[in-house]
């Protein structure tokens, strides 16, 4: 194979227009991207935002793009802070961090899933009510601040592209945009769509094709059919980093990544293998986006920096940087579950500390020109949670996802339900025939066995996806034993 003597031909104008970002001299503004990852990502971003605020960088940001868990904290900022900022937000701990940590101490996931068992109830809409009550307090999309531009990302399941919610539009380049959004569309529903994780049913948009301004996809019956049944899923399905809305036009991109690290291991059953296929494809997609972002930084196409939850502050060129070590970051902090169940005080404090330390190190190394001369000094949010042994102890079981979630209200509900079914199993309904009594009691015993086995199994084994086969075996055995005991007791 011969080596060509001349460089590759100049790209065609079509290729440049379709795929290339704007050249550096045509870019403007600072984009901040907050990744998905449930409460874990939201609390990690909370620390990043806290330090960016102290450094005087947050007040300079012109666009905030968010996905899934990142949209939770983004919506909180959009509705909690008086924008635009002229400098750092004062009293960050009392006004921002403490109330947000309190919100993440509540399990909002399990109740939403349980309520969705009822007809015509969608879990994603129940989540929207939780966001409305705890974060957005009635704010509508059209009431979002004019500056910075807040962009909540979801995934368009019809055209397979990134869907955005902004103050002046909602939609995507294939479907077209609704300009402006419906005046009654709440920010909380945009957040719920952005965090519409695949376990939740997709959110129907419910708008008519005529309400969209046409864009790339040609007009016609096919487009109308797709728009009439348009549904949105979690923004992380398409781009979990939230880079899509800002990377082509912004001069500076600051990326905060609280998403899950790839879990190395072999599946032990068919379900686990299928999940591995999905995880590998997702991991490759994210890896490409990261490499492409780093390539743009290195080439000078973009300025900016990237913080990843699995990284350490010492990775940014300063061996003396304050922060958690690489082993703690990779094996404990980055393994915290991505969920919306109750996060403990220790989990929240460690995640906020970690984001804070990484943001400081990253900004000083890669975007020092953005740091204000009167930036506030480095001050850890929770210095008592910097001890490595305390971190290991606090996070030793944080990777586990439990069926009923964490938090005592959910546990109490589960126990009440189990005891109710036990009562049903031993009940003697005298107004029923003996055969019907047997059926009622067996049904109660069986349901009680299923729920109690999964409830106790989820507490014991954590309900980790890769162990779902073991949990099913445990549930089957527990169900049989529970049903037999209840049935014999009720004879």
XYZ file of C-alpha atoms in Angstrom:
491
model
C 0.000 0.000 0.000
C 1.478 3.321 -1.045
C 1.429 6.435 1.076
C -0.351 9.320 -0.657
C 1.907 12.259 -1.385
C -0.860 14.831 -1.132
C -3.271 15.568 1.707
C -6.879 14.464 1.533
C -9.071 16.630 -0.688
C -10.922 19.492 0.916
C -14.263 18.286 2.334
C -17.298 19.140 0.249
C -19.532 22.005 1.280
C -22.344 19.506 1.778
C -20.240 17.570 4.290
C -19.208 20.721 6.115
C -22.775 22.027 6.324
C -24.198 18.680 7.432
C -21.639 17.403 9.934
C -18.984 19.947 10.897
C -19.228 22.355 13.835
C -18.817 26.056 13.288
C -15.205 27.227 13.019
C -13.808 28.828 16.192
C -14.134 32.419 14.942
C -17.899 31.973 14.457
C -18.593 30.487 17.888
C -19.809 32.369 20.932
C -20.983 31.780 24.487
C -20.255 29.257 27.206
C -22.185 25.996 27.330
C -22.487 23.952 30.518
C -23.555 20.317 30.049
C -25.001 18.286 32.930
C -25.170 14.559 32.235
C -27.728 11.966 33.219
C -27.367 9.560 36.135
C -30.288 10.005 38.531
C -29.798 11.541 41.952
C -26.160 10.480 41.847
C -25.438 12.707 38.870
C -27.596 15.527 40.245
C -25.653 15.590 43.528
C -22.311 15.357 41.712
C -23.373 18.310 39.521
C -24.429 20.157 42.674
C -20.787 20.136 43.794
C -19.545 21.150 40.338
C -22.011 24.040 40.207
C -21.119 25.137 43.718
C -17.450 25.566 42.824
C -18.185 27.142 39.434
C -20.334 29.660 41.295
C -17.512 30.491 43.730
C -15.005 30.846 40.888
C -17.269 33.358 39.118
C -17.774 31.051 36.125
C -21.454 30.174 36.609
C -22.490 33.810 36.113
C -20.757 33.767 32.697
C -22.506 30.643 31.367
C -24.866 31.405 28.470
C -26.403 27.944 27.879
C -27.141 25.063 30.293
C -27.909 21.772 28.563
C -29.080 18.903 30.750
C -30.132 15.278 30.538
C -32.088 13.052 32.908
C -30.645 13.469 36.439
C -28.842 16.592 35.254
C -32.206 18.102 34.336
C -33.377 17.746 37.944
C -30.635 20.023 39.285
C -30.853 22.278 36.218
C -34.563 22.890 36.785
C -33.821 23.566 40.430
C -31.301 26.250 39.456
C -33.614 27.721 36.825
C -36.406 28.271 39.331
C -34.360 28.957 42.482
C -31.885 31.611 41.340
C -32.647 35.169 40.209
C -31.135 35.165 36.713
C -29.090 36.669 35.137
C -26.273 36.714 37.667
C -23.841 39.572 38.120
C -21.562 37.530 40.375
C -21.552 34.492 42.666
C -24.808 33.430 44.328
C -24.494 34.259 48.033
C -25.511 31.771 50.738
C -25.246 28.815 48.329
C -25.363 26.250 51.144
C -28.569 27.547 52.730
C -30.398 28.559 49.554
C -29.290 25.891 47.083
C -27.367 22.891 48.434
C -29.178 22.093 51.673
C -32.723 22.215 50.211
C -31.640 20.155 47.209
C -29.987 17.483 49.357
C -33.209 17.305 51.341
C -35.174 16.723 48.122
C -32.885 13.850 47.136
C -33.330 12.223 50.545
C -36.872 11.208 49.503
C -37.647 8.138 47.401
C -39.807 9.381 44.519
C -39.195 6.409 42.217
C -41.054 3.571 43.916
C -44.259 5.454 44.567
C -44.403 6.528 40.924
C -43.976 2.955 39.718
C -46.590 1.599 42.148
C -49.131 4.242 41.148
C -48.573 3.385 37.492
C -50.108 -0.023 38.183
C -53.481 1.720 38.201
C -55.271 2.227 34.861
C -54.472 5.412 32.924
C -51.730 6.440 35.378
C -48.238 7.020 33.955
C -45.233 6.883 36.267
C -43.537 9.714 34.370
C -46.503 12.001 35.063
C -46.417 11.065 38.756
C -42.737 12.039 38.765
C -43.672 15.366 37.178
C -45.962 16.063 40.134
C -43.068 15.318 42.514
C -40.820 17.754 40.631
C -43.606 20.325 40.609
C -44.037 20.126 44.381
C -40.359 19.925 45.314
C -38.484 21.872 42.637
C -40.301 23.925 40.006
C -43.360 25.170 41.964
C -45.613 25.827 38.992
C -43.040 27.392 36.644
C -43.879 27.000 32.936
C -41.414 26.552 30.083
C -42.224 29.977 28.685
C -41.342 31.455 32.103
C -37.762 30.159 32.088
C -35.050 32.845 32.351
C -34.050 34.571 29.136
C -30.389 34.184 30.132
C -28.844 31.719 30.444
C -30.728 29.503 27.994
C -31.903 26.363 29.797
C -32.168 23.300 27.538
C -33.795 20.109 28.831
C -33.018 17.137 26.583
C -35.186 14.085 25.922
C -35.128 11.447 23.174
C -37.600 11.542 20.287
C -38.618 7.895 19.837
C -40.198 8.600 16.459
C -37.218 10.085 14.635
C -34.517 8.833 17.012
C -32.898 12.219 17.670
C -32.381 14.674 20.522
C -35.541 16.556 21.538
C -35.182 19.869 23.394
C -37.367 21.887 25.737
C -36.483 25.590 25.876
C -38.301 28.767 26.829
C -38.998 29.673 23.190
C -39.366 26.251 21.547
C -39.746 22.508 21.999
C -39.036 19.816 19.428
C -36.143 18.704 17.221
C -34.691 19.255 13.769
C -36.587 16.303 12.275
C -40.019 16.740 13.801
C -39.872 20.517 13.742
C -40.418 22.895 16.641
C -43.406 24.221 18.517
C -42.626 27.950 18.818
C -43.247 29.027 21.501
C -44.144 26.016 23.663
C -47.752 25.753 24.860
C -48.159 28.357 27.627
C -49.359 25.727 30.083
C -46.502 23.253 29.531
C -44.726 22.975 32.925
C -40.991 22.777 33.464
C -41.667 19.766 35.679
C -43.021 17.816 32.685
C -39.905 18.661 30.670
C -37.771 17.307 33.516
C -39.922 14.171 33.724
C -39.520 13.587 29.981
C -35.764 14.118 30.277
C -35.662 11.528 33.087
C -38.081 9.101 31.471
C -35.807 6.112 32.129
C -36.818 3.028 30.113
C -38.522 1.423 33.147
C -41.045 4.261 32.855
C -43.428 4.307 29.908
C -42.557 6.986 27.309
C -44.284 10.340 27.647
C -46.821 11.185 24.916
C -46.356 14.756 23.689
C -50.022 15.080 22.726
C -49.706 17.918 20.201
C -51.184 18.117 16.700
C -48.899 18.011 13.632
C -50.166 21.467 12.658
C -48.682 22.914 15.867
C -45.121 22.140 14.721
C -43.152 24.422 12.433
C -41.888 22.047 9.717
C -38.169 21.346 9.629
C -36.052 18.666 7.930
C -38.510 15.766 7.610
C -40.759 16.281 4.584
C -44.414 17.135 5.003
C -46.910 14.375 4.398
C -48.943 11.591 5.921
C -45.925 9.795 7.386
C -44.767 12.876 9.263
C -48.291 13.550 10.523
C -48.595 9.969 11.745
C -45.319 10.157 13.675
C -46.116 13.541 15.227
C -49.624 12.462 16.211
C -48.223 9.611 18.279
C -44.948 11.290 19.326
C -43.471 9.861 22.513
C -40.386 10.902 24.442
C -37.958 8.844 26.482
C -34.959 9.587 28.677
C -32.532 12.034 27.109
C -29.676 9.664 27.915
C -30.958 7.182 25.349
C -29.618 9.514 22.645
C -26.919 11.599 24.369
C -26.283 11.105 28.086
C -23.716 13.909 28.172
C -26.054 16.640 26.937
C -23.487 17.852 24.406
C -25.711 17.822 21.331
C -27.350 21.264 21.776
C -24.113 23.182 22.447
C -21.072 21.593 20.825
C -21.506 23.020 17.321
C -21.973 26.699 18.203
C -20.527 27.483 21.643
C -17.006 28.832 22.094
C -16.490 27.095 25.470
C -18.003 23.795 26.619
C -17.895 22.699 30.260
C -18.981 19.066 30.631
C -19.935 17.476 33.956
C -20.377 13.716 33.647
C -22.045 11.882 36.534
C -23.126 8.938 34.399
C -22.485 5.290 35.126
C -19.161 3.647 34.394
C -19.200 0.491 32.322
C -19.521 -2.587 34.529
C -17.026 -5.255 33.517
C -18.260 -8.836 33.822
C -19.947 -11.745 32.086
C -23.699 -12.283 32.170
C -25.004 -15.421 33.840
C -28.393 -15.704 32.176
C -30.282 -14.640 29.059
C -31.657 -11.466 30.629
C -28.179 -10.411 31.776
C -26.756 -11.077 28.299
C -29.387 -8.876 26.669
C -28.580 -6.124 29.165
C -24.886 -6.513 28.317
C -25.643 -5.950 24.613
C -27.450 -2.701 25.455
C -24.738 -1.579 27.897
C -21.917 -2.212 25.422
C -23.655 -0.203 22.694
C -24.337 2.630 25.142
C -20.754 2.572 26.424
C -19.362 2.761 22.900
C -21.622 5.690 22.036
C -20.476 7.601 25.123
C -16.834 6.733 24.475
C -17.075 8.171 20.959
C -18.614 11.395 22.262
C -15.884 11.743 24.893
C -13.099 11.112 22.389
C -14.595 13.574 19.966
C -14.900 16.186 22.720
C -11.264 15.673 23.749
C -10.229 15.857 20.083
C -11.955 19.219 19.697
C -10.279 20.503 22.867
C -6.852 19.391 21.651
C -7.293 20.783 18.141
C -8.405 24.171 19.428
C -11.837 23.863 17.833
C -13.303 24.147 21.318
C -12.200 25.511 24.656
C -13.401 23.927 27.845
C -13.020 21.045 30.248
C -14.550 17.729 31.240
C -15.223 16.347 34.738
C -16.055 12.665 35.139
C -17.352 11.081 38.319
C -14.805 8.272 38.018
C -11.877 10.704 37.905
C -9.658 12.238 40.567
C -8.606 15.865 41.107
C -4.950 14.840 40.738
C -5.653 13.865 37.103
C -5.656 17.571 36.199
C -1.924 18.139 36.490
C -1.645 19.072 40.177
C -0.444 16.147 42.341
C -1.359 18.126 45.459
C -4.965 18.835 44.455
C -7.474 18.198 47.230
C -9.981 15.458 46.523
C -10.739 11.773 46.708
C -8.167 9.339 45.345
C -8.593 7.391 42.128
C -9.389 4.131 43.927
C -12.204 5.714 45.954
C -13.567 7.529 42.918
C -13.661 4.485 40.644
C -14.602 1.729 43.080
C -16.974 3.516 45.437
C -18.201 6.961 44.327
C -18.686 6.093 40.655
C -20.447 2.852 41.660
C -23.209 4.599 43.587
C -26.541 3.606 42.061
C -28.181 5.826 39.458
C -31.656 5.967 40.961
C -34.322 8.245 42.400
C -34.648 6.516 45.758
C -33.579 8.019 49.068
C -29.936 9.114 49.199
C -28.330 9.200 52.620
C -26.595 12.180 54.178
C -23.213 10.552 53.574
C -23.922 9.717 49.936
C -25.088 13.252 49.189
C -22.148 14.875 51.001
C -19.530 12.691 49.298
C -20.972 13.292 45.833
C -21.117 17.049 46.388
C -17.539 17.072 47.696
C -16.334 15.072 44.705
C -17.939 17.352 42.127
C -16.616 20.405 43.961
C -13.011 19.152 43.982
C -13.032 18.049 40.333
C -14.550 21.335 39.147
C -11.882 23.349 40.938
C -9.017 21.283 39.529
C -10.471 21.182 36.001
C -11.188 24.903 35.833
C -7.747 25.887 37.085
C -6.028 23.625 34.585
C -8.113 24.118 31.440
C -10.103 27.378 31.660
C -8.189 29.650 34.054
C -9.167 32.704 31.990
C -12.790 32.221 33.095
C -11.943 32.410 36.803
C -12.757 35.805 38.298
C -9.947 37.718 40.021
C -12.083 37.899 43.175
C -13.037 34.193 43.153
C -13.922 32.756 46.528
C -11.270 30.524 48.135
C -11.505 26.739 48.029
C -13.727 25.550 50.898
C -14.945 21.947 50.977
C -18.721 21.679 51.439
C -18.403 18.713 53.841
C -14.836 18.374 55.183
C -15.833 15.682 57.696
C -16.623 13.360 54.780
C -13.095 13.380 53.320
C -11.800 10.483 55.422
C -11.300 7.488 53.061
C -12.398 4.922 55.646
C -15.590 6.853 56.377
C -16.294 7.049 52.635
C -15.811 3.297 52.166
C -18.108 2.546 55.081
C -20.807 4.965 53.935
C -20.751 3.689 50.353
C -20.182 -0.043 50.859
C -23.760 -0.882 49.815
C -24.544 2.225 47.763
C -24.275 0.321 44.489
C -27.347 -1.750 45.326
C -30.705 -1.050 43.756
C -33.499 -2.393 45.925
C -36.889 -3.379 44.614
C -38.783 -1.162 47.048
C -36.059 1.452 47.233
C -34.524 3.090 50.256
C -36.399 5.164 52.783
C -38.601 4.039 55.687
C -42.013 5.025 54.205
C -41.568 2.553 51.346
C -40.362 -0.201 53.682
C -43.340 0.352 55.980
C -45.697 0.247 53.009
C -44.182 -3.053 51.884
C -44.553 -4.617 55.315
C -48.162 -3.454 55.629
C -48.934 -4.961 52.240
C -47.340 -8.282 53.204
C -49.281 -8.494 56.477
C -52.502 -7.616 54.664
C -51.963 -10.524 52.298
C -51.121 -12.823 55.192
C -54.465 -11.877 56.686
C -56.140 -12.655 53.388
C -54.414 -16.042 53.343
C -55.699 -17.066 56.799
C -59.104 -15.402 56.513
C -62.184 -17.640 56.661
C -64.848 -15.926 54.521
C -67.949 -17.733 55.850
C -70.190 -16.278 53.158
C -68.253 -18.153 50.479
C -68.394 -21.782 49.536
C -65.508 -23.975 50.791
C -63.950 -24.168 47.339
C -64.113 -20.385 46.974
C -62.558 -19.980 50.429
C -59.662 -22.181 49.355
C -59.157 -20.069 46.218
C -59.197 -16.766 48.146
C -56.738 -18.047 50.759
C -54.386 -19.585 48.211
C -54.437 -16.366 46.180
C -53.588 -14.307 49.253
C -50.820 -16.699 50.232
C -49.352 -16.696 46.737
C -49.383 -12.903 46.358
C -48.009 -12.493 49.859
C -45.220 -14.903 49.008
C -44.308 -13.103 45.798
C -44.236 -9.642 47.350
C -42.505 -10.636 50.576
C -39.876 -12.727 48.769
C -39.016 -9.916 46.356
C -39.237 -7.335 49.149
C -36.876 -9.225 51.462
C -34.726 -10.407 48.565
C -34.246 -6.871 47.312
C -33.062 -5.782 50.745
C -30.695 -8.736 51.055
C -29.279 -8.998 47.539
C -29.797 -5.457 46.293
C -31.789 -6.440 43.230
C -28.803 -5.785 40.983
C -29.713 -6.307 37.332
C -26.946 -8.859 36.752
C -28.240 -10.875 39.704
C -31.870 -10.870 38.653
C -31.749 -14.615 37.977
C -30.592 -15.302 41.535
C -33.264 -12.972 42.881
C -35.958 -14.746 40.843
C -34.856 -18.115 42.242
C -34.954 -16.689 45.758
C -38.415 -15.242 45.113
C -39.742 -18.526 43.730
C -38.515 -20.518 46.713
C -39.720 -17.902 49.171
C -43.108 -17.780 47.491
C -43.612 -21.521 47.712
C -42.576 -21.677 51.375
C -44.640 -18.633 52.339
C -47.721 -19.883 50.521
C -47.493 -23.316 52.126
C -47.078 -21.913 55.641
C -49.965 -19.472 55.268
C -52.193 -22.114 53.753
C -51.535 -24.662 56.505
C -51.928 -21.974 59.171
C -55.305 -21.044 57.782
C -56.693 -24.584 57.508
